[in-house]
XYZ file of C-alpha atoms in Angstrom:
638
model
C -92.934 79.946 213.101
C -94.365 83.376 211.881
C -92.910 86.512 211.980
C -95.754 88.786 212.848
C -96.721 91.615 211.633
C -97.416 94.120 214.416
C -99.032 97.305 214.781
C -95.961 99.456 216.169
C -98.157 100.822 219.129
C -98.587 97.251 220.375
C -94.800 96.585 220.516
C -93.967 100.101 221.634
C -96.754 101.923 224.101
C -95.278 104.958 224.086
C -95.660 106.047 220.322
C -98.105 108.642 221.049
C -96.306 111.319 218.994
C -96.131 108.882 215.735
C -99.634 109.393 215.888
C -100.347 105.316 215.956
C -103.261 103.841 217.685
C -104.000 100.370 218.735
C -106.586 98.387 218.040
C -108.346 98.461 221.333
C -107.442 102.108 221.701
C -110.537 104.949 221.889
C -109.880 107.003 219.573
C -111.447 110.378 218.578
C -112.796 111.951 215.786
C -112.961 110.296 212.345
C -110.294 107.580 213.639
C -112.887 105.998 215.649
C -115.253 105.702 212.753
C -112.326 104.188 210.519
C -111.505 101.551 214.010
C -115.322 100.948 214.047
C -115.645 99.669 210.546
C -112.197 98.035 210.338
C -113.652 95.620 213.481
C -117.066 95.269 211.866
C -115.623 94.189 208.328
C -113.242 91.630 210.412
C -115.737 90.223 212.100
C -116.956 89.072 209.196
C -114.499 87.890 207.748
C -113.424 85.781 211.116
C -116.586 83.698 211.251
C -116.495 82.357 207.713
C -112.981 81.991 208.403
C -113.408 79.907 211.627
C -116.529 77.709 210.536
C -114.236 76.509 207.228
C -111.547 74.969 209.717
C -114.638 72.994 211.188
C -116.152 72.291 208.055
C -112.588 71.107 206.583
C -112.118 68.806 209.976
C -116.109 67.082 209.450
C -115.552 67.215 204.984
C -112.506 65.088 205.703
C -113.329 63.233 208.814
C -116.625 61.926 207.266
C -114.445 61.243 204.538
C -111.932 58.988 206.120
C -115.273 57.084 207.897
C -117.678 56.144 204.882
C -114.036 55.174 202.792
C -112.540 53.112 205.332
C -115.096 51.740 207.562
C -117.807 51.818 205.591
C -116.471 50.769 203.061
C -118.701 53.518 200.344
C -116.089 56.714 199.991
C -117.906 59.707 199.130
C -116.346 60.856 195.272
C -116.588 64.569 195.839
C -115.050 64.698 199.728
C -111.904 65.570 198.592
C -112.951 67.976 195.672
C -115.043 70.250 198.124
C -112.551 70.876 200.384
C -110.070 71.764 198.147
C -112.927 74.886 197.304
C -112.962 75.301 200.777
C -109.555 75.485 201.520
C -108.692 78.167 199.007
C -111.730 80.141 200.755
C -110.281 79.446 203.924
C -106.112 80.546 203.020
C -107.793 83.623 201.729
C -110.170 84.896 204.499
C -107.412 83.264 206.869
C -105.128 85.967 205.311
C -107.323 88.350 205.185
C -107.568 88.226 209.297
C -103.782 87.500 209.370
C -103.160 90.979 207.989
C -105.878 92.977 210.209
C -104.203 90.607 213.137
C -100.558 91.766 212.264
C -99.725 87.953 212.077
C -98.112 87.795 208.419
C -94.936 86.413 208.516
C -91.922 88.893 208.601
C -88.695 89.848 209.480
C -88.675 92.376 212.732
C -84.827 92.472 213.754
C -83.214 94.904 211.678
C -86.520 97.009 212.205
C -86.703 96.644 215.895
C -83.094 97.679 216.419
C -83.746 100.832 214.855
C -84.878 104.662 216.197
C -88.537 104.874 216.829
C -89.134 107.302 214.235
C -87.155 105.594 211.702
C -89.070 102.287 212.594
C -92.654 104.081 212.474
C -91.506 104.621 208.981
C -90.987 101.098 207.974
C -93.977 99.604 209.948
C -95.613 102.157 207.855
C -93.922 100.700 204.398
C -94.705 97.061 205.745
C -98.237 98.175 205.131
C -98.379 100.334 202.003
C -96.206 98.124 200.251
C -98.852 94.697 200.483
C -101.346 97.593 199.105
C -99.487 98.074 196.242
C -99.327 94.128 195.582
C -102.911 93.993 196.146
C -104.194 96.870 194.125
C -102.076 95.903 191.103
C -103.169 92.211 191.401
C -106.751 92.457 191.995
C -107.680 93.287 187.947
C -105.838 89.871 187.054
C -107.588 87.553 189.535
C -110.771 88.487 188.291
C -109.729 87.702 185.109
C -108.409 84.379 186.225
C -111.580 83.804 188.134
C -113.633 84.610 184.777
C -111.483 82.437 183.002
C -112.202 80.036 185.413
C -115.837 79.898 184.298
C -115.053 77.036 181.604
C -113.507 75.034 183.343
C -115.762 72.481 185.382
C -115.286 70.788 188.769
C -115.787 66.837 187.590
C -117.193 65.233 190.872
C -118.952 68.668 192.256
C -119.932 69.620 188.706
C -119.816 73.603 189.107
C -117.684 75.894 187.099
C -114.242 76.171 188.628
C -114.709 79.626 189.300
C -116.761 78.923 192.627
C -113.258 78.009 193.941
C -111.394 80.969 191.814
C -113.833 83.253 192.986
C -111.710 83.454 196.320
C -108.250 84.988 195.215
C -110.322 88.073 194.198
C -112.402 88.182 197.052
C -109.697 87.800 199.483
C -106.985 90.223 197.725
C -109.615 92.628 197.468
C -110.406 92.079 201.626
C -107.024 92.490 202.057
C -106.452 95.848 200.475
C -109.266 97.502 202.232
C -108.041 96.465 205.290
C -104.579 97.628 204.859
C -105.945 100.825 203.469
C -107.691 101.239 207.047
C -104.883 100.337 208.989
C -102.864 103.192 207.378
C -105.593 105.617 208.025
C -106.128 104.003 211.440
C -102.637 104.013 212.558
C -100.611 105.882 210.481
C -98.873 109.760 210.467
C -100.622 111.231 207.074
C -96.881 112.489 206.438
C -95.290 109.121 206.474
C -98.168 107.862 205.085
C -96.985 110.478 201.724
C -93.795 110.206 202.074
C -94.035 106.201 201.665
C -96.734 106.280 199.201
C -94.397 108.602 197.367
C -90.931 106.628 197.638
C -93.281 103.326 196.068
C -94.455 105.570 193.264
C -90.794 107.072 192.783
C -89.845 103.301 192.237
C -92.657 102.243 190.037
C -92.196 104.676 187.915
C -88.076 104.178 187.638
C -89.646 100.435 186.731
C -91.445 101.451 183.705
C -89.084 103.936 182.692
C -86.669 101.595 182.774
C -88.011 98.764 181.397
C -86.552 99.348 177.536
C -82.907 98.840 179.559
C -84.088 95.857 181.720
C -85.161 93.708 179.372
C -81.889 93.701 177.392
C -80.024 92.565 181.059
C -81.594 88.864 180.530
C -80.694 87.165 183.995
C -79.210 90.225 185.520
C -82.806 90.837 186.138
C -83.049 88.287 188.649
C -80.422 89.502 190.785
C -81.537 92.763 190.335
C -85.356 91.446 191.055
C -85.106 88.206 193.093
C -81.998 88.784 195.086
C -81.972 92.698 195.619
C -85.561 93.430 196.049
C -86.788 90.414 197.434
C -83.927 91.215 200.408
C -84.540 95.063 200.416
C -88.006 93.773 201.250
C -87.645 91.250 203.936
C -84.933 93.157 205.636
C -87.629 96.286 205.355
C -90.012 94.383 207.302
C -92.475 93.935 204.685
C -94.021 90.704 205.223
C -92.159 88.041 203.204
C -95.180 86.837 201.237
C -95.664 90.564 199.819
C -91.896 90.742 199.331
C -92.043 87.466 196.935
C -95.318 88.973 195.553
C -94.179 92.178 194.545
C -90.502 91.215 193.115
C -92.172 88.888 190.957
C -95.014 91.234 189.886
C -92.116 93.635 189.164
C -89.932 91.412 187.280
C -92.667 90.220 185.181
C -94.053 93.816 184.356
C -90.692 95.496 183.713
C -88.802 92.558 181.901
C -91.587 90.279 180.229
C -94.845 90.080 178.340
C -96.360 88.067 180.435
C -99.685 88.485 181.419
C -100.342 88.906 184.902
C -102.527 86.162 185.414
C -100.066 83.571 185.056
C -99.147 84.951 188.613
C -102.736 84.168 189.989
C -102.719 80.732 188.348
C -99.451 79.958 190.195
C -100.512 80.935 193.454
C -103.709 79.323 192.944
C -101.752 76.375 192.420
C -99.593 76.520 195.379
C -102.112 77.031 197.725
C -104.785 74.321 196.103
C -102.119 71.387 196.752
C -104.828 69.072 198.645
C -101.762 67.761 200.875
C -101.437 71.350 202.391
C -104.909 70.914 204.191
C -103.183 69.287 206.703
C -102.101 72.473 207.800
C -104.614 74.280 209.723
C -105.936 70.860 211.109
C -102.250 70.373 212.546
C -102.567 73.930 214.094
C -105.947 73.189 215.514
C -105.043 69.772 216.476
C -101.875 71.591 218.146
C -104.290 74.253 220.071
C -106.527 71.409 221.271
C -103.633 69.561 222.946
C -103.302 72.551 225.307
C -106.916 72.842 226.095
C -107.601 69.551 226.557
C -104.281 69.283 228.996
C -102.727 66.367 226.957
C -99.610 67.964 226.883
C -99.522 68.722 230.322
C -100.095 65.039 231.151
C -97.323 63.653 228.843
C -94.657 66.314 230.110
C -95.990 65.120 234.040
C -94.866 61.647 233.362
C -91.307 62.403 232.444
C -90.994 64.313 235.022
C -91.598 61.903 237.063
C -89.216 59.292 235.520
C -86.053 62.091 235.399
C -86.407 64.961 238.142
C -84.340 63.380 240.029
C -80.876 63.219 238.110
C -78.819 66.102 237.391
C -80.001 67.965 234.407
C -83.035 65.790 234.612
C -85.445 68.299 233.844
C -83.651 69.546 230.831
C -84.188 66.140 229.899
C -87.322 66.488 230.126
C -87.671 69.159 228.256
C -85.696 67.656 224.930
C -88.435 64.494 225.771
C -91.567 66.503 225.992
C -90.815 68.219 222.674
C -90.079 65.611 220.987
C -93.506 64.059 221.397
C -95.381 67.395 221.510
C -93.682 68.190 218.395
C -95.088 64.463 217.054
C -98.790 65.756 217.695
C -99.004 69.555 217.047
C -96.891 70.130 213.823
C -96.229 73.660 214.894
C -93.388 75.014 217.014
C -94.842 77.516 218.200
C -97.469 75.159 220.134
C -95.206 72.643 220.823
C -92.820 75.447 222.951
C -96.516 76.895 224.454
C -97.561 73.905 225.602
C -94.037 72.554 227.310
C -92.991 75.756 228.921
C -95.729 76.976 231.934
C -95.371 73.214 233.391
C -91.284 73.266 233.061
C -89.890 76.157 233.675
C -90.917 77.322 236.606
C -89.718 74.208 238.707
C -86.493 74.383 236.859
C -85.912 77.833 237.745
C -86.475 76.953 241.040
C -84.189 74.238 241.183
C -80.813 77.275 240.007
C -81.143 77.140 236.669
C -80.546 80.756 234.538
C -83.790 81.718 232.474
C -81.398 82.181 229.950
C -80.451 78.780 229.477
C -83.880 77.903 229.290
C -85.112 79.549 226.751
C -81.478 78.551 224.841
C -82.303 74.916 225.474
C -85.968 75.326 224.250
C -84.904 77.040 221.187
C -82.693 74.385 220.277
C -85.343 71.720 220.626
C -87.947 73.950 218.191
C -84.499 73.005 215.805
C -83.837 69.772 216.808
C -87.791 68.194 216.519
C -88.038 69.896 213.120
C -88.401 66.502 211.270
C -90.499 64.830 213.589
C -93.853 64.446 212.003
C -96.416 65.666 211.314
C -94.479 68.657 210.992
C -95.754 71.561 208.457
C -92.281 71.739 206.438
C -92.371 67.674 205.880
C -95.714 68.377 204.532
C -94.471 71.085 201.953
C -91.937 69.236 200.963
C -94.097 66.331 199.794
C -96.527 68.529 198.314
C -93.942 70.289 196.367
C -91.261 67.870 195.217
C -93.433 64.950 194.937
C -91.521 62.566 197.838
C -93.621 60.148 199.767
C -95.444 62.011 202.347
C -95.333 58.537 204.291
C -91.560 58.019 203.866
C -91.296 61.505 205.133
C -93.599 61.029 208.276
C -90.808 57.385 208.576
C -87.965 58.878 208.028
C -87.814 61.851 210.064
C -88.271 60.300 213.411
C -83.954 59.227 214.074
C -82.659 62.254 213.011
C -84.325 64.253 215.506
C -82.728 61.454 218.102
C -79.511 62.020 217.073
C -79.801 65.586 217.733
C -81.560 65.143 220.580
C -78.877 62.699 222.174
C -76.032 65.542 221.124
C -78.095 67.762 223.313
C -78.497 66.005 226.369
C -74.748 65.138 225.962
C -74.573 68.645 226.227
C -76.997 69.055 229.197
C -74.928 66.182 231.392
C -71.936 68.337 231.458
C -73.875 71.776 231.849
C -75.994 70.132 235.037
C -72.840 68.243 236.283
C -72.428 70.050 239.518
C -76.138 70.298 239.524
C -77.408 70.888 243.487
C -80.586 68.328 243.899
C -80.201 67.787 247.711
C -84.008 69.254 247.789
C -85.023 67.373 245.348
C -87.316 64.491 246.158
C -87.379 61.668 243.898
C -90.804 60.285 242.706
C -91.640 57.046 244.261
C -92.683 53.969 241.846
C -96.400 54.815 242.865
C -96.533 58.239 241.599
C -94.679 57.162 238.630
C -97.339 54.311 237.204
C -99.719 57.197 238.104
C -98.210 59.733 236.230
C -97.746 57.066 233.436
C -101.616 55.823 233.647
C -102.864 59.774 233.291
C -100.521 60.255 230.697
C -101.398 56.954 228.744
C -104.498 58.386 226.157
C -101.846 61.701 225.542
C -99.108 59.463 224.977
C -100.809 57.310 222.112
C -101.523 60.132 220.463
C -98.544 60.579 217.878
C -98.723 56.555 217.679
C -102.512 56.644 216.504
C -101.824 59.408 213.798
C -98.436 57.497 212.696
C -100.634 54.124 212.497
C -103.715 55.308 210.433
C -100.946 56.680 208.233
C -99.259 53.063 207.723
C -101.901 51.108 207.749
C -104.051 53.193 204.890
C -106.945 53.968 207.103
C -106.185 57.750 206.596
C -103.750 59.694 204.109
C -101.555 62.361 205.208
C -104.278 65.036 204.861
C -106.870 63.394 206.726
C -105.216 62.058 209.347
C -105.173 65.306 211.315
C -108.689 65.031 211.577
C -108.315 61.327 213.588
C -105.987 63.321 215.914
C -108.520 65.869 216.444
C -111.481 63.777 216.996
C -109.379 61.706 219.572
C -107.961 64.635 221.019
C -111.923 65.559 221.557
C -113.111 62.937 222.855
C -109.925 62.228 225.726
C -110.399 66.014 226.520
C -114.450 65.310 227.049
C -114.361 62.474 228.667
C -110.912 61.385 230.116
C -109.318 64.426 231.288
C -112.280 66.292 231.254
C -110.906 69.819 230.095
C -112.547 71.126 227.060
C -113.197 75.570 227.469
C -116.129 75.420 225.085
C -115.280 79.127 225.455
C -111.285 79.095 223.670
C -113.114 77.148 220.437
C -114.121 79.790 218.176
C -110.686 81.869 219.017
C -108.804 78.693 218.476
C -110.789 78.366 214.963
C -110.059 82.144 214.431
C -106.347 81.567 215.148
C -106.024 78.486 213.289
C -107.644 80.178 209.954
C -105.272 83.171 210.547
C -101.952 81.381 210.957
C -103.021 78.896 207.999
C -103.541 82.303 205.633
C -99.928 83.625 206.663
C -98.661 80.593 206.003
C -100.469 79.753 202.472
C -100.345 83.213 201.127
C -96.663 82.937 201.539
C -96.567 78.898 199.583
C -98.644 81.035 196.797
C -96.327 83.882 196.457
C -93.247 81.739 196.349
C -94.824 79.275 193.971
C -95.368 82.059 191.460
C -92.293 83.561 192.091
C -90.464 79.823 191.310
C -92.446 79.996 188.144
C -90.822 82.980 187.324
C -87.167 81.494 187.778
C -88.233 78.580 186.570
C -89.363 80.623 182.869
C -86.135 82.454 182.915
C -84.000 79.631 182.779
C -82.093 80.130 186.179
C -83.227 76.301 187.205
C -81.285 74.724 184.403
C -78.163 77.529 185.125
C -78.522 76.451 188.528
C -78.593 72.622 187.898
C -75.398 72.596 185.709
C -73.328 74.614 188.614
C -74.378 72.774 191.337
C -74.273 69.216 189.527
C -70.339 70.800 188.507
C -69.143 71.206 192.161
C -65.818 69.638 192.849
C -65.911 66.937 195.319
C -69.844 65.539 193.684
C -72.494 64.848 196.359
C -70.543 65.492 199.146
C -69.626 69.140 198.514
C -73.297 69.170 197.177
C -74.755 67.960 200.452
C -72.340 70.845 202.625
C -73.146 73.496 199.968
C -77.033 72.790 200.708
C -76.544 72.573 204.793
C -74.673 76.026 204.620
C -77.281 77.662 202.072
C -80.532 76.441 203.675
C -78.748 77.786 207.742
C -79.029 80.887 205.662
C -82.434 80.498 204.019
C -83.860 79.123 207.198
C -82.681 82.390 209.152
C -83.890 84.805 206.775
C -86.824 83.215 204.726
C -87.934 80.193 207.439
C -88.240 76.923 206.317
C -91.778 77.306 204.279
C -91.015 79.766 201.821
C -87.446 78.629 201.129
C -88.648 75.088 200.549
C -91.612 75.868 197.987
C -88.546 78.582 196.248
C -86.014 75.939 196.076
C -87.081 72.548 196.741
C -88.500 72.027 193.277
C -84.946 72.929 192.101
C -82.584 71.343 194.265
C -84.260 67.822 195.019
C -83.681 66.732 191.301
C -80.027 67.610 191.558
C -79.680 65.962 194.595
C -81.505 62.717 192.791
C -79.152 62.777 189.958
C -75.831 62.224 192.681
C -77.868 59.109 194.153
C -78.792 60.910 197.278
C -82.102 59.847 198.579
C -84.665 62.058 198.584
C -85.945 61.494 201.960
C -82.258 61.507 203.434
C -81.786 65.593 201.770
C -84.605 66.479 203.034
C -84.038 65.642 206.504
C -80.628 67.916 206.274
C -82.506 70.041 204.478
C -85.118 70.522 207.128
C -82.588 70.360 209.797
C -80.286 72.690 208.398
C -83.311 75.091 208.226
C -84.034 74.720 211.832
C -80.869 75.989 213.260
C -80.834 78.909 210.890
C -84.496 79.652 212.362
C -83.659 79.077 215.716
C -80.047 80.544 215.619
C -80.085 84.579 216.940
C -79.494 87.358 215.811
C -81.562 86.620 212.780
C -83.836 83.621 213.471
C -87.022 84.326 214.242
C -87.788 81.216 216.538
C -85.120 82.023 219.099
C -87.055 84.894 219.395
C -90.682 83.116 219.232
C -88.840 80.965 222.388
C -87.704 83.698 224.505
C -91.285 85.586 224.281
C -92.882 82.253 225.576
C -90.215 81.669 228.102
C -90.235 85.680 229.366
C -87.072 85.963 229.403
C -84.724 88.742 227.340
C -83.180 87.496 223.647
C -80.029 88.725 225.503
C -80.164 86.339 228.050
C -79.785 83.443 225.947
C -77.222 84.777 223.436
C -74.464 83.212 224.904
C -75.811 80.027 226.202
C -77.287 79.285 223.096
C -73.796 78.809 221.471
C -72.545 75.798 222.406
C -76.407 74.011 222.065
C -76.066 75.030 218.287
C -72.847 73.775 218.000
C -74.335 70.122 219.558
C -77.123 70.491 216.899
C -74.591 71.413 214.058
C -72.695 68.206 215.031
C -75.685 65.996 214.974
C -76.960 67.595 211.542
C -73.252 66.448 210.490
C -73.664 62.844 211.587
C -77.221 62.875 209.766
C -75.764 63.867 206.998
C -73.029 61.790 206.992
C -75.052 58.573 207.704
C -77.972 58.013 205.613
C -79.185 55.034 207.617
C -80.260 57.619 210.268
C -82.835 58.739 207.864
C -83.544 55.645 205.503
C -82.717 53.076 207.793
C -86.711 52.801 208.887
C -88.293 53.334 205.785
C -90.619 50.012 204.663
């Protein structure tokens, strides 16, 4: 779920006197010249962008089709789209940032004054700058460096693939430079500017102090400005960025490059191309009308009980959430053919939207979801085990939810409600049918080896093709490059943030704090069981203020090996881990998917506020009995 980035005129029209302008905006003078080249040098930038999805989906597709069925796998497949992958998470970014679609933290901002916020929208912009200016010398040192270092199956210098942190940081700082001098008042712009220099240069003038604080520094670093940061609004990939550029250039010798290595490396995991062809796969289920079909049947089978479209609802995400791997999608795709019939039948729009929220938490394990996938890239579990285990647990919240729904929807009035005859049911089932074996084809080609976890999005793609084309007959040749466009953009928000946060857990990692943090959490009274509450309550927190990406990558690597050592199965924490996550992203006032939820529903946050208690409280009681139970998550696996 992203946290985006917006341009403050698009959220608030009537900013006239902060001197903003929107995108589509005329504008006079020299601002129209500045608009005109910021849309040319995008443009650009979005068609590279969007034909490296496509090329990713064929690469890997091809791939999975000369190893498999063929039986003669091509040897450099998987090496070329690594290189294009690191192209794509860095022009992805690059369009993410011009978009206002980096991931951020918007409710302390937007419950501010207007002129007060204009300031920190500003700062959300002038503060990536300064990440980007300051890093752009060291990743073309890394990408030089690069140069002797040779690809084995592609056999090119490694700096072909290098080439594209430079390239894209350097993209990225001339488009926030022309969104400040698009958008912003020249006096805030100073102001700003001026506050980040005043800060820098308390940074260097304090640095004789700050290196004799040892691990002080990371509070001071890690803790305080990472959270000044996030709470500021500045996108939380720039926040991770900049505290760890800070720490190591006022406390260490490092060189700065180690910081472009690291994010190099996070973003080059080959597992994590999975993630824009989940996005695009997600996008595609719209279009085609898959979704709409699936959510049809089980309407069908439950509109007629009390509560029964509620049901429905829990039902429909739960397999939408099995094909898309994005919430976002998932509540997109679910919500134009539910709500309005539910509304119809009584129900408040703010128990909708409560209800849909809490299913973005509760199908947060289902695979092929994008935080199962980080987690196996970063701490090494079975991506398959994963994908097995994580189907029960979102049962057992789902069933705490619907035990929930049957007393809401007890007094439920359905005396116009018709119930659907056996006929229309085997027809809503046979339209449904190619939709519906969806999530079992990508979970098969998983088991049975024809795919791995990467590729397989690429199966689900090509199916969801060819049942759009020639089943249900709803393909907009029109939506495909946008869809490509937004798939490259929400891939870059969501890479560039897996890079910042892997450098910035190199940074901890150097300093010790893993070890420190080991030893106290392995010395909890009470052993695995205060270790397993201790993680639920810290990642509710994590998940509301980071989301469930960044605080993995941060944390995973450091808490999964502690959690080993107490003999509790990896695949069982992360399944609390990931759950716990959900309800801190999809609990208000802080989490940022209650608020993704009430946008697609249309209905006020405030609506939902109080409805949306007692559904948490259901999830936080099924997250206990997952916990509690590891057969709920292990009990499956082969």
């Amino acid at each position: 779920m992203d946290r985006a980035i917006t341009d403050p005129v698009i959220t608030e029209p009537n900013m006239a006197h902060t001197h903003m302008l929107a995108p589509d905006e005329p504008a006079g003078g020299w601002r129209r010249g500045v608009l005109k080249v910021e849309r040319a040098l995008i443009k650009m930038v979005e068609i590279p962008a969007a034909l490296l999805v496509l090329a990713e989906v064929v690469v890997l597709f091809v791939g999975v089709v000369m190893r498999y069925f063929v039986h003669s796998p091509i040897v450099w497949s998987d090496e070329l789209a690594s290189v294009l992958f690191i192209w794509l998470a860095m022009l992805g970014s690059v369009v993410a940032l011009q978009r206002g679609e980096h991931m951020r933290m918007t409710a302390l901002v937007g419950a501010l004054p207007l002129p007060k916020r204009a300031v920190l929208e500003t700062l959300a912009v002038a503060a990536p700058l300064i990440f980007l200016v300051a890093m752009l010398h060291p990743s073309l040192e890394y990408a030089e460096d690069e140069m002797f270092v040779t690809l084995p199956a592609l056999d090119v210098p490694n700096t072909w693939k290098a080439a594209a942190l430079p390239v894209g940081l350097a993209l990225m700082g001339i488009v926030a430079m022309l969104k400040l001098v698009r958008n912003a008042n020249p006096m805030q712009v100073a102001g700003v500017i001026a506050f980040l220099a005043a800060l820098t240069a308390v940074g260097i003038l304090g640095t004789p102090v700050l290196k004799t604080l040892g691990n002080i520094n990371l509070v001071i670093f890690f803790v305080g400005l990472v959270a000044a940061g996030v709470f500021a609004g500045v996108p939380i990939a720039f926040s991770f960025g900049l505290a760890t550029l800070a720490y190591l250039s006022f406390t260490t010798n490092a060189p700065l490059t180690v910081v472009v290595g690291r994010m190099d490396e996070g973003m080059s995991h080959l597992i994590l191309l999975s993630v824009p062809l989940f996005v695009f796969l997600g996008m595609l289920i719209e279009m085609t009308g898959m979704a709409r079909a699936m959510v049809g049947f089980l309407a069908s089978l439950l509109g007629h009980v009390r509560g029964g479209l509620s049901y429905v609802l829990i039902g429909a995400m739960y397999l939408v959430s099995g094909i898309s791997g994005s919430k976002a999608a998932d509540m997109a795709a679910v919500t134009p053919v539910l709500f309005p019939e539910m509304i119809k039948r009584g129900a408040k729009p703010g128990d909708l939207v409560a209800l849909l929220a809490a299913t973005g938490a509760q199908t947060e394990t289902i695979p092929p979801s994008l935080v199962l996938i980080t987690i196996g890239s970063v701490t090494g579990v079975s991506i398959a085990a994963l994908f097995a285990g994580g189907l029960m647990p979102a049962v057992v919240l789902g069933v705490m939810l619907c035990i929930l729904v049957r007393w809401r929807y007890r007094n439920e009035d359905l005396s116009g409600v018709r119930r659907a005859s056996r006929t229309e049911i085997l027809r809503a089932l046979a339209i449904a049918v190619p939709a519906i074996a969806l999530p079992f084809v990508i979970r098969a080609a998983v088991m049975e080896g024809i795919a791995t976890a990467t590729e397989v999005s690429t199966i689900g793609i090509v199916y969801s093709v060819v049942v759009g084309l020639l089943i249900y007959r709803q393909f907009d040749f029109k939506r495909l490059m946008p869809m490509l466009t937004a798939t490259a953009a929400l891939s870059g928000a969501i890479l560039l943030i897996i890079g910042a946060a892997t450098g910035m857990a190199w940074a901890l990692t150097q300093s010790g704090f893993s070890q420190e943090l080991a030893r106290v959490m392995g010395g909890l009274p009470g052993g695995a069981a205060t270790f397993m509450v201790v993680s639920i309550v810290a990642f509710i927190i994590l998940g509301s203020v980071l989301e469930g990406i960044p605080a993995i990558v941060l944390f995973g690597p450091l808490l999964f090996p502690i959690a080993r050592s107490m003999g509790i199965h990896e695949v069982h924490y992360a399944m609390v881990v990931i759950l716990s996550m959900g309800l801190g992203l999809f609990a208000p006032p802080f989490g940022v998917g209650y608020y993704c939820a009430t946008a697609i529903g249309g209905v006020s946050p405030d609506a939902g506020m109080k409805p949306i208690v007692g559904y948490m409280a259901a999830l936080l009681i099924g997250l206990a009995l997952v916990a509690a139970v590891p057969w709920f998550s292990i009990g499956f696996l082969p």
